[in-house]
mmCIF file with all atom_site columns, N, CA and C in Angstrom:
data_model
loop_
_atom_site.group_PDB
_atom_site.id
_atom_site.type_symbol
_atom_site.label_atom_id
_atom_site.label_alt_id
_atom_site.label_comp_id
_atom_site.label_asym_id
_atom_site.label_entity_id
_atom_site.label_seq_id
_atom_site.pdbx_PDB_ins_code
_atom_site.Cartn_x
_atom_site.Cartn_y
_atom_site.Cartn_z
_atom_site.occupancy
_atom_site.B_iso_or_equiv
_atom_site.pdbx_formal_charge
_atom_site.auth_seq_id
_atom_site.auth_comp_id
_atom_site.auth_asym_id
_atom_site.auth_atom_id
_atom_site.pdbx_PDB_model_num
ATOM 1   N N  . UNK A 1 1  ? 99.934  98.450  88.114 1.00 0.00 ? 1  UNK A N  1
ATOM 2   C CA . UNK A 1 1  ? 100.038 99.389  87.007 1.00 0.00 ? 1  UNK A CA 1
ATOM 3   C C  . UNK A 1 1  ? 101.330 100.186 87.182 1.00 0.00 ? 1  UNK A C  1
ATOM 4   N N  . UNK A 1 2  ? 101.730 100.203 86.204 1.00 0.00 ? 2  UNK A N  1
ATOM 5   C CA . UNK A 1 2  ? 103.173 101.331 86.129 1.00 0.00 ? 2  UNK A CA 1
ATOM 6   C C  . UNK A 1 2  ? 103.124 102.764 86.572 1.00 0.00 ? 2  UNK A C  1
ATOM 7   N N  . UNK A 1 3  ? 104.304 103.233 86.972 1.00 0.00 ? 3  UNK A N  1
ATOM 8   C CA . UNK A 1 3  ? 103.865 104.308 87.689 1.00 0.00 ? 3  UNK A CA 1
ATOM 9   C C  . UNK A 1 3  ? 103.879 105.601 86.279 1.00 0.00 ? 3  UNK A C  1
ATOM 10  N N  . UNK A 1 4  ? 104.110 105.070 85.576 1.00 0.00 ? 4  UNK A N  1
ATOM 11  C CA . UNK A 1 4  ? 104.154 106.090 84.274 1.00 0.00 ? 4  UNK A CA 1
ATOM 12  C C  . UNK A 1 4  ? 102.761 106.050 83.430 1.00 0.00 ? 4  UNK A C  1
ATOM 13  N N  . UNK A 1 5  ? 102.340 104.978 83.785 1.00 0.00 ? 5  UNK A N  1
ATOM 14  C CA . UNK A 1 5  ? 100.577 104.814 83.629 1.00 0.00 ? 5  UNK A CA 1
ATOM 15  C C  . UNK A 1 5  ? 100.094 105.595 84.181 1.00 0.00 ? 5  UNK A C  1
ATOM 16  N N  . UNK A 1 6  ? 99.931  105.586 85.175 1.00 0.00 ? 6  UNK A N  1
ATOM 17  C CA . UNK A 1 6  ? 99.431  106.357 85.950 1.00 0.00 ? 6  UNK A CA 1
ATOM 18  C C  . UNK A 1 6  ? 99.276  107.744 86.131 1.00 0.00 ? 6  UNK A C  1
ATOM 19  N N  . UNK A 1 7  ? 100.467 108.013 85.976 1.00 0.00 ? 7  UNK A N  1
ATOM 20  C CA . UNK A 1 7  ? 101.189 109.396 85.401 1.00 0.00 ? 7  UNK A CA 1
ATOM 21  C C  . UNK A 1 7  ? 100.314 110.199 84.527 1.00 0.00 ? 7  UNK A C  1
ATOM 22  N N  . UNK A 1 8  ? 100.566 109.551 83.630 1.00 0.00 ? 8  UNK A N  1
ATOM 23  C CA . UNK A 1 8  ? 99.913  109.966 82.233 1.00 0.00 ? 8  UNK A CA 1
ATOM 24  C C  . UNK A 1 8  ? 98.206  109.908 81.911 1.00 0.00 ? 8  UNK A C  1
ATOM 25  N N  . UNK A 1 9  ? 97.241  109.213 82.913 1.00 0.00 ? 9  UNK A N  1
ATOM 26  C CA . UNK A 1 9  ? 96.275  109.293 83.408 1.00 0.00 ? 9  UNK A CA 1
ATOM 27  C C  . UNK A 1 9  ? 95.793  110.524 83.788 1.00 0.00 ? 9  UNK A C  1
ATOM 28  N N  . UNK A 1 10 ? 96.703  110.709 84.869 1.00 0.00 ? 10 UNK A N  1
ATOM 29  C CA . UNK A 1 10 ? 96.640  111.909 85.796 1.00 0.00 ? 10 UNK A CA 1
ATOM 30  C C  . UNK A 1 10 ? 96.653  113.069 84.933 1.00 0.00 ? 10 UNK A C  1
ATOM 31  N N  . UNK A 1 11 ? 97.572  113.096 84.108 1.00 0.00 ? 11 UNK A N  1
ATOM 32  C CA . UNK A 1 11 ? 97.843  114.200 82.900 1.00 0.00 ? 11 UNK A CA 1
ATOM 33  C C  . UNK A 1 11 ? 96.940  114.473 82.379 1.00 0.00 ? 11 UNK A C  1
ATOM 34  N N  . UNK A 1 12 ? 96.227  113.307 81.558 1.00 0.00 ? 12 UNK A N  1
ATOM 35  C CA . UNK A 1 12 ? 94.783  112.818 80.998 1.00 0.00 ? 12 UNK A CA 1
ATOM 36  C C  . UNK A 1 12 ? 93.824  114.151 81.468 1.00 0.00 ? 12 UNK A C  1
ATOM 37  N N  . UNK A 1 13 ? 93.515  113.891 82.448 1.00 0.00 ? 13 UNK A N  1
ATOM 38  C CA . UNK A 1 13 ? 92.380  114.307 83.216 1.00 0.00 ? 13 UNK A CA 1
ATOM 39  C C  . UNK A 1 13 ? 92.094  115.606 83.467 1.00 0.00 ? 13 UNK A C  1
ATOM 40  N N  . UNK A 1 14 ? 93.876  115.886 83.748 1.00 0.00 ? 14 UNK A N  1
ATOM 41  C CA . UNK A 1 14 ? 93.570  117.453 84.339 1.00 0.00 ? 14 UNK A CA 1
ATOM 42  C C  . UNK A 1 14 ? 93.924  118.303 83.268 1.00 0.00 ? 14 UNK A C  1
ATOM 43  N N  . UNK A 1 15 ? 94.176  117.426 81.928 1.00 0.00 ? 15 UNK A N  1
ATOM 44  C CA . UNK A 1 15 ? 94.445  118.669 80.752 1.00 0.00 ? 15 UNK A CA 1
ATOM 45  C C  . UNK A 1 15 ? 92.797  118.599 79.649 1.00 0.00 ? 15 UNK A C  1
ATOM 46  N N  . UNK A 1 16 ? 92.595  117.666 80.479 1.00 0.00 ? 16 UNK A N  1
ATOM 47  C CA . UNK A 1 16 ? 90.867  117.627 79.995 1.00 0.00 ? 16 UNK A CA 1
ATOM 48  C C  . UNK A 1 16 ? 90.149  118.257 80.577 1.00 0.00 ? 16 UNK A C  1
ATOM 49  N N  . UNK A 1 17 ? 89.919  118.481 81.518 1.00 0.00 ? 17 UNK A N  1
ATOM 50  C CA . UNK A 1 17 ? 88.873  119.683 82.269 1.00 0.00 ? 17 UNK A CA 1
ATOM 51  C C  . UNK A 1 17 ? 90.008  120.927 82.083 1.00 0.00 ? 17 UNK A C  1
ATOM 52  N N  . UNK A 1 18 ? 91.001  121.139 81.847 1.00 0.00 ? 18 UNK A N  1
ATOM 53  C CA . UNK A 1 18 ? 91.313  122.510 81.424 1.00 0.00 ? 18 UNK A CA 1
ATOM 54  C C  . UNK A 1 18 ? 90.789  122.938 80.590 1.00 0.00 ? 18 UNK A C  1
ATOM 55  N N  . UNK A 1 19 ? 90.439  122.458 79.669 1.00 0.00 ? 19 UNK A N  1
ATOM 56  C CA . UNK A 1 19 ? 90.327  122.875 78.483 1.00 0.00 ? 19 UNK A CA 1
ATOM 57  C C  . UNK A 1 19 ? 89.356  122.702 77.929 1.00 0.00 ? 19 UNK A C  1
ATOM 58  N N  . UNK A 1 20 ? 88.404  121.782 78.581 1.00 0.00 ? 20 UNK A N  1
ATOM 59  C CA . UNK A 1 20 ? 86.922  121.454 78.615 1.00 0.00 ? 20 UNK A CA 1
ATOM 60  C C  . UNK A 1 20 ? 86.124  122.456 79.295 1.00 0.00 ? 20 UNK A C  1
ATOM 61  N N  . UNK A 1 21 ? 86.412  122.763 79.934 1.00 0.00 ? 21 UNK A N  1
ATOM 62  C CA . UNK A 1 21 ? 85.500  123.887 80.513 1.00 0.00 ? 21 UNK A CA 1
ATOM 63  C C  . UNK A 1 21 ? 85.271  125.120 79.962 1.00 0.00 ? 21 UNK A C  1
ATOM 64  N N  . UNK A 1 22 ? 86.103  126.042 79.759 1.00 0.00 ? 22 UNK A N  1
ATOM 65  C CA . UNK A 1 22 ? 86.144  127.263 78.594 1.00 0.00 ? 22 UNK A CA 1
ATOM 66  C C  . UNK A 1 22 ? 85.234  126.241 77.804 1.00 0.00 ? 22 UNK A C  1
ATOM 67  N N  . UNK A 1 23 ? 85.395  125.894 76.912 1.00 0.00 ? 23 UNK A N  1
ATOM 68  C CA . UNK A 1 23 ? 84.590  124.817 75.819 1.00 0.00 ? 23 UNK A CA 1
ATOM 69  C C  . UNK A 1 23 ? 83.079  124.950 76.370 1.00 0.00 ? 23 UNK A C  1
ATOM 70  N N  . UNK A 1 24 ? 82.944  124.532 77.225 1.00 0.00 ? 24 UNK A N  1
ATOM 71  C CA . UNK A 1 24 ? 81.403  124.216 77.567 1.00 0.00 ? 24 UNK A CA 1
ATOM 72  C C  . UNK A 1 24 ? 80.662  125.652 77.801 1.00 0.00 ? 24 UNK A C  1
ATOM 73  N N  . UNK A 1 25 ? 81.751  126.440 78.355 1.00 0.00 ? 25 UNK A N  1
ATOM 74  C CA . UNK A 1 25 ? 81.256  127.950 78.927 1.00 0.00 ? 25 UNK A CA 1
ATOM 75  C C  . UNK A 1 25 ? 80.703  128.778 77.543 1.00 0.00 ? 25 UNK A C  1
ATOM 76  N N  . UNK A 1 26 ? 81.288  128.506 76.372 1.00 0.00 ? 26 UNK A N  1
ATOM 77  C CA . UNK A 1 26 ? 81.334  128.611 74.950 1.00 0.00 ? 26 UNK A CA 1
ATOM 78  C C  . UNK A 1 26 ? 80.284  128.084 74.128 1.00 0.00 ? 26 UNK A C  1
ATOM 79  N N  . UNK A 1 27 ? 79.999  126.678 74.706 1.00 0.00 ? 27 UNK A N  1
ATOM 80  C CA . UNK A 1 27 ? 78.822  125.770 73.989 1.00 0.00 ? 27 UNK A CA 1
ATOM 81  C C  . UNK A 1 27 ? 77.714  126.627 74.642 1.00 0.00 ? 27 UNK A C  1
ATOM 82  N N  . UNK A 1 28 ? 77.778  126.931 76.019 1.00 0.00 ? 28 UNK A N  1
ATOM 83  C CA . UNK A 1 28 ? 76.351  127.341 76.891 1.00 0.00 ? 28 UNK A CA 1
ATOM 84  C C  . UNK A 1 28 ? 75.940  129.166 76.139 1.00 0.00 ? 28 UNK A C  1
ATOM 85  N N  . UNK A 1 29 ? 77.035  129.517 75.935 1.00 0.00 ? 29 UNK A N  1
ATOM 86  C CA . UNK A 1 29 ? 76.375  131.098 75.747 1.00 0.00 ? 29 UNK A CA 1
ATOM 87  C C  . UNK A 1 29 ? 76.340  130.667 74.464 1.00 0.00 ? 29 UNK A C  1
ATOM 88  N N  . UNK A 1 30 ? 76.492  130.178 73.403 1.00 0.00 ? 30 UNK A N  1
ATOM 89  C CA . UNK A 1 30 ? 76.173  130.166 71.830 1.00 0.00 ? 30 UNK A CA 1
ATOM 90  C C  . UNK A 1 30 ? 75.160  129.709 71.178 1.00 0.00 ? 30 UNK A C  1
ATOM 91  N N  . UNK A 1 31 ? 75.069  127.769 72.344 1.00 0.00 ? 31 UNK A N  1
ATOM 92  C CA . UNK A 1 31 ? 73.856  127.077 71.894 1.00 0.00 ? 31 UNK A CA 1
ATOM 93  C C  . UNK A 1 31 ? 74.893  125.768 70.461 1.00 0.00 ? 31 UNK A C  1
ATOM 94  N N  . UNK A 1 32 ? 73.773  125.322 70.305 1.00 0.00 ? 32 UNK A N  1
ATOM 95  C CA . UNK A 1 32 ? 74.418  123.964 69.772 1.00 0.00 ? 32 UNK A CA 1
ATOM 96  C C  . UNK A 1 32 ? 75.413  124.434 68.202 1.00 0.00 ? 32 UNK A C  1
ATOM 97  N N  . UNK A 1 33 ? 76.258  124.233 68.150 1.00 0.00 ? 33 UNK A N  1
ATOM 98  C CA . UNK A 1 33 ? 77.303  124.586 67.211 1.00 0.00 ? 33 UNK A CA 1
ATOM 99  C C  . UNK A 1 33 ? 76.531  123.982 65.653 1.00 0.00 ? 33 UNK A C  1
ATOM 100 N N  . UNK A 1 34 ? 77.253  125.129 64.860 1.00 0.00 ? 34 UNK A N  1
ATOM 101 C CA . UNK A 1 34 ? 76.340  125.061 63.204 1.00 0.00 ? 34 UNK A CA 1
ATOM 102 C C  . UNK A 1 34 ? 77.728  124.747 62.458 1.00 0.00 ? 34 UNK A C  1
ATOM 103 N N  . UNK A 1 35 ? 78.902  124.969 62.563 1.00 0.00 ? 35 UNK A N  1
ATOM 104 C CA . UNK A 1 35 ? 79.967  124.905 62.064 1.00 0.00 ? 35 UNK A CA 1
ATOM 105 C C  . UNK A 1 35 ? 81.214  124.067 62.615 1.00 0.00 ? 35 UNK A C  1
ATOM 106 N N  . UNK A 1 36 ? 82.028  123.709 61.302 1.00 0.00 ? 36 UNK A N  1
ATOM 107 C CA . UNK A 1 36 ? 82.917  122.457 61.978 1.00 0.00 ? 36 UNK A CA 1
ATOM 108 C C  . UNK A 1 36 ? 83.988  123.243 62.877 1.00 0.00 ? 36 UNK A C  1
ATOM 109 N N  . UNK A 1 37 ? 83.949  124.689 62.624 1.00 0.00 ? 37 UNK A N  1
ATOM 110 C CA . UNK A 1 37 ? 84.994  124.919 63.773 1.00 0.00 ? 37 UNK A CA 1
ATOM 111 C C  . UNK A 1 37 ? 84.357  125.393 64.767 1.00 0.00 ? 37 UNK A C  1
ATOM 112 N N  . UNK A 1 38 ? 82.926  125.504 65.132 1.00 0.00 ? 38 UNK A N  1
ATOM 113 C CA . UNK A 1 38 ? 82.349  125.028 66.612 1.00 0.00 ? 38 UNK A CA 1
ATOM 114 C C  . UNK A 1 38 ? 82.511  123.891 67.162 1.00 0.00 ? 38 UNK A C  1
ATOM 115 N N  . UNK A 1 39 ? 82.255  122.564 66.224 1.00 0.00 ? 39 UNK A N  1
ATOM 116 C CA . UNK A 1 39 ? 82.596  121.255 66.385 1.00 0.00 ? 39 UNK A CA 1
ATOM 117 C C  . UNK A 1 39 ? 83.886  121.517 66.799 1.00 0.00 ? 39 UNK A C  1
ATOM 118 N N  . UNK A 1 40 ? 84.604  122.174 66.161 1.00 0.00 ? 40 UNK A N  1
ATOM 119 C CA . UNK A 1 40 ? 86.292  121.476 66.677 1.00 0.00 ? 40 UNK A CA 1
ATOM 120 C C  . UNK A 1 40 ? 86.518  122.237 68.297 1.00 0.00 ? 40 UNK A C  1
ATOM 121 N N  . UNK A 1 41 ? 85.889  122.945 67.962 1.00 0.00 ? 41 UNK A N  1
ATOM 122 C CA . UNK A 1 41 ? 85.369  123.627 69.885 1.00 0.00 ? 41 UNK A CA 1
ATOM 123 C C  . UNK A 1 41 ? 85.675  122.724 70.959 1.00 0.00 ? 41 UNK A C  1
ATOM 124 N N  . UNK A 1 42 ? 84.030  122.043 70.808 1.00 0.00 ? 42 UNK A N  1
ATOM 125 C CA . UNK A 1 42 ? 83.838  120.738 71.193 1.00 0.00 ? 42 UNK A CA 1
ATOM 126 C C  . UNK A 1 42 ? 84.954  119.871 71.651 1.00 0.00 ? 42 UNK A C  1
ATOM 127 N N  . UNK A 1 43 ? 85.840  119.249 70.377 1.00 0.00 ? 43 UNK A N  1
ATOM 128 C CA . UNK A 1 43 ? 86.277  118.119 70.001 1.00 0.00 ? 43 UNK A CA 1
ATOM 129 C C  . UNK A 1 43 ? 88.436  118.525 70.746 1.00 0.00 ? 43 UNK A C  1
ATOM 130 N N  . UNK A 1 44 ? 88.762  119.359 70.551 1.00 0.00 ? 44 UNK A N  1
ATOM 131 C CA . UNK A 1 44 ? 89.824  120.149 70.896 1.00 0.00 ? 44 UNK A CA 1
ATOM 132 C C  . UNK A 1 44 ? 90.062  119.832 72.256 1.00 0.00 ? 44 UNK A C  1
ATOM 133 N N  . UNK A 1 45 ? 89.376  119.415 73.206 1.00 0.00 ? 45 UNK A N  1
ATOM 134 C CA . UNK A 1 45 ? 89.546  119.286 74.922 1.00 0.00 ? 45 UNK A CA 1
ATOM 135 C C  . UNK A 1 45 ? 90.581  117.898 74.559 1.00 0.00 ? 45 UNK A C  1
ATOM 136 N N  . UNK A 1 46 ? 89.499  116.687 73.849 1.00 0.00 ? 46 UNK A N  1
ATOM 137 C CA . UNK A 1 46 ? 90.140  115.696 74.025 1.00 0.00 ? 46 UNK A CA 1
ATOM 138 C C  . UNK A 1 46 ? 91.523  115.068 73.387 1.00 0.00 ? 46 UNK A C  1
ATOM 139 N N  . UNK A 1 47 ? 91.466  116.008 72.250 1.00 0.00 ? 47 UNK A N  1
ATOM 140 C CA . UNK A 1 47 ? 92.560  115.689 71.433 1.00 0.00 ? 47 UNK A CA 1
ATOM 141 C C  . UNK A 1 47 ? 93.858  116.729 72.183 1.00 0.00 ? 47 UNK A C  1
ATOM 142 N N  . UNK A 1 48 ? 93.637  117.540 72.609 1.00 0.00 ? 48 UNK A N  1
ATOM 143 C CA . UNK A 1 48 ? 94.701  118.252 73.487 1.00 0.00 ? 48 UNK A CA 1
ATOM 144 C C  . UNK A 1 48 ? 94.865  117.831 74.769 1.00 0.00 ? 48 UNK A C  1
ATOM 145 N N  . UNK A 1 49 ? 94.315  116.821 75.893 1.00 0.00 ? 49 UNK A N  1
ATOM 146 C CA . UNK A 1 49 ? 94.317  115.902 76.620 1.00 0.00 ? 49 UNK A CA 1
ATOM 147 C C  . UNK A 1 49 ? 95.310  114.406 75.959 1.00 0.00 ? 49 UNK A C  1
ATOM 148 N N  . UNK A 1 50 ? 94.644  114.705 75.239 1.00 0.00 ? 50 UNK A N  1
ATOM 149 C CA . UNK A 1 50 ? 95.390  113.057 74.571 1.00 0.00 ? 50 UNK A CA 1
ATOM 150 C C  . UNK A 1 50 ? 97.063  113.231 74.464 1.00 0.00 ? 50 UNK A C  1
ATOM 151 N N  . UNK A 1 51 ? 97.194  114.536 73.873 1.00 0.00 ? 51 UNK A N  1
ATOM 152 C CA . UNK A 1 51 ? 98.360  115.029 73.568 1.00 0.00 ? 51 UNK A CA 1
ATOM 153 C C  . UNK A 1 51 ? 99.093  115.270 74.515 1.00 0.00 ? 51 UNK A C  1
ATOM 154 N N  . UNK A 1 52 ? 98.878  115.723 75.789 1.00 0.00 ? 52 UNK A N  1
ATOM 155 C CA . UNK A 1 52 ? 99.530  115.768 77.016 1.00 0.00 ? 52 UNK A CA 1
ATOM 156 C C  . UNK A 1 52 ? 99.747  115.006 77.943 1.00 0.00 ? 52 UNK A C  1
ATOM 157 N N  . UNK A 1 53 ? 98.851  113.863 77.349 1.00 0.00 ? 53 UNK A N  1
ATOM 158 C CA . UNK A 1 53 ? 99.281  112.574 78.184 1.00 0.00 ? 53 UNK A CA 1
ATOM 159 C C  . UNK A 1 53 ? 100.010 111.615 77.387 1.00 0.00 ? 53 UNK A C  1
ATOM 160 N N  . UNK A 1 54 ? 100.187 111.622 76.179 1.00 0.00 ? 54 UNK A N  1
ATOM 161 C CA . UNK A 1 54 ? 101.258 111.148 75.793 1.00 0.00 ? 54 UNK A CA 1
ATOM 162 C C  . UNK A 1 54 ? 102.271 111.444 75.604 1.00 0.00 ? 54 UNK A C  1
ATOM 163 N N  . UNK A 1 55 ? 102.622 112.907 75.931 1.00 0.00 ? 55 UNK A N  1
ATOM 164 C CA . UNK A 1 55 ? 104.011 113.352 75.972 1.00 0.00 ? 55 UNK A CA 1
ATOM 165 C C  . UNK A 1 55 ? 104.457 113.040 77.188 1.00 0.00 ? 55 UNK A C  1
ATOM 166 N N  . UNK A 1 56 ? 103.374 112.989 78.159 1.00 0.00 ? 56 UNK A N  1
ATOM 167 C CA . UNK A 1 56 ? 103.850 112.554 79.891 1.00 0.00 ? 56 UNK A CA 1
ATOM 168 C C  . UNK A 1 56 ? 104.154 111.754 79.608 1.00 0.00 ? 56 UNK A C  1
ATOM 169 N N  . UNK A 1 57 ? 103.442 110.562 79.140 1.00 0.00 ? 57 UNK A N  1
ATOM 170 C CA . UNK A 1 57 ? 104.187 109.060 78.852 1.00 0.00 ? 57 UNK A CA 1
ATOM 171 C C  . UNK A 1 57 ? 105.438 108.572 78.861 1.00 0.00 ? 57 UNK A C  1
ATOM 172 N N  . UNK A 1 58 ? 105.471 109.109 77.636 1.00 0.00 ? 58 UNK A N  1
ATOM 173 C CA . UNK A 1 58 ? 106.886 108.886 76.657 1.00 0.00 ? 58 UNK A CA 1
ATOM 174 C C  . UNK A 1 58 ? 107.879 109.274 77.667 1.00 0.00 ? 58 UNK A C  1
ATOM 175 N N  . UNK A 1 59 ? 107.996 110.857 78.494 1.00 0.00 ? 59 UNK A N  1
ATOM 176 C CA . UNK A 1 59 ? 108.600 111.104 79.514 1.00 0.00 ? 59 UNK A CA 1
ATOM 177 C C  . UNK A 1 59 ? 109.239 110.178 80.408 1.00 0.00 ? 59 UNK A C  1
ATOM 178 N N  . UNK A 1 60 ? 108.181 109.999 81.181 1.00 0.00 ? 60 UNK A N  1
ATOM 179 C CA . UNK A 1 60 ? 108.125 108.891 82.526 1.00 0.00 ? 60 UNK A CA 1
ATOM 180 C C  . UNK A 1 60 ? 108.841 108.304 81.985 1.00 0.00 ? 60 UNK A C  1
ATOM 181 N N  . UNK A 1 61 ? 108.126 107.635 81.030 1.00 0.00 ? 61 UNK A N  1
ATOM 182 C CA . UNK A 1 61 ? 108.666 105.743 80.462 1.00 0.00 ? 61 UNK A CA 1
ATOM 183 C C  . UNK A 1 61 ? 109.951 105.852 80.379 1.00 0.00 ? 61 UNK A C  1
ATOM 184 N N  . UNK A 1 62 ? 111.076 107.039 79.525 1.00 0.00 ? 62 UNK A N  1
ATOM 185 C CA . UNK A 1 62 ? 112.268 107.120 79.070 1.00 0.00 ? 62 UNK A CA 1
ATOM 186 C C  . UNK A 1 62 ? 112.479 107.668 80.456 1.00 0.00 ? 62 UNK A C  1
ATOM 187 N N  . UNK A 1 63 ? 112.278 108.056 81.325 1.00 0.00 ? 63 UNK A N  1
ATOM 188 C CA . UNK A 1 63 ? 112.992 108.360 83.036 1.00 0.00 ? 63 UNK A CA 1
ATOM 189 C C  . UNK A 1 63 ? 113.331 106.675 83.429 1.00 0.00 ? 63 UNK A C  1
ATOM 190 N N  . UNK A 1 64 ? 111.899 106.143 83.668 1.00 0.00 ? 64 UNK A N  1
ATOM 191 C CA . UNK A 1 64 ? 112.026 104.818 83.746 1.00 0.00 ? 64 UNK A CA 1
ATOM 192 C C  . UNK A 1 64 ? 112.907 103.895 83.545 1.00 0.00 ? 64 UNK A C  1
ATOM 193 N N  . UNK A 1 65 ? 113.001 103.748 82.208 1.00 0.00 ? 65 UNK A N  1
ATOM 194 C CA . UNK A 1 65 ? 114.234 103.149 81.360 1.00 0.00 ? 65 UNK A CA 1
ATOM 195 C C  . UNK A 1 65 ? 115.599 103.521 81.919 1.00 0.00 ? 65 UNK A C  1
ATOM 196 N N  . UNK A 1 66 ? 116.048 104.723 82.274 1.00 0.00 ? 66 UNK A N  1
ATOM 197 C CA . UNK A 1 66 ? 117.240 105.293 82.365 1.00 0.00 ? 66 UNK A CA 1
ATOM 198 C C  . UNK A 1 66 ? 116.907 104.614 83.764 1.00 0.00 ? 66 UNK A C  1
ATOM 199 N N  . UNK A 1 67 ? 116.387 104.361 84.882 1.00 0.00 ? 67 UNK A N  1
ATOM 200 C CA . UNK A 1 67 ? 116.627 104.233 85.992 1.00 0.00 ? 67 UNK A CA 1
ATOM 201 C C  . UNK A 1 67 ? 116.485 105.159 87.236 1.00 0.00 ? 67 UNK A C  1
ATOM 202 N N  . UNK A 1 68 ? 115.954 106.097 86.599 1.00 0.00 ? 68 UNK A N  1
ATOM 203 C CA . UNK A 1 68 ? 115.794 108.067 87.137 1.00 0.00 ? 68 UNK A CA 1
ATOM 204 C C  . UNK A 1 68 ? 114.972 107.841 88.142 1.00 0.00 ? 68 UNK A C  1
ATOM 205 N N  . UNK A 1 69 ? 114.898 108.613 88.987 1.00 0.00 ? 69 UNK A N  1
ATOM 206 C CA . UNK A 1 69 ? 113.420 108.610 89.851 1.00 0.00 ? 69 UNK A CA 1
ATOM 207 C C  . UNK A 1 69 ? 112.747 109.476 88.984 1.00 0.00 ? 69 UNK A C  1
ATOM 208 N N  . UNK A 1 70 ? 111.231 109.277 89.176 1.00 0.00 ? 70 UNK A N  1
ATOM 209 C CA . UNK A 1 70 ? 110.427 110.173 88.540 1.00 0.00 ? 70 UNK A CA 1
ATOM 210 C C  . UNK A 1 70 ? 109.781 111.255 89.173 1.00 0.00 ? 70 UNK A C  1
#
């Protein structure tokens, strides 16, 4: 696997429990969400995970390309 895979995995993960947790701490004192912007509560960890691992990506990959160490 590429090391920019990997990378961006790593990114994955730890911008997902950032931001997942507040979230859950939120779900637990409220109780099950009635509204779509409780849902987007919810839903916000992964799409802001997603987002930070594809900007890592793109990163790496264009370090990569150039020949850079990463």
């Amino acid at each position: 696997m590429r090391d920019w895979m990997i990378r961006a995995g790593k990114t994955f993960v730890q911008a997902f429990f950032g931001v997942l947790i507040p979230a859950v701490c939120t779900l637990l004192s409220g109780g099950w969400p009635e509204s779509w912007g409780a849902v987007w509560v919810l839903l916000s960890p992964a799409v802001s995970a997603a987002l930070s691992a594809a900007i890592s990506a793109v990163w790496n990959l264009l370090l990569e390309q150039r020949g850079e160490a990463v």
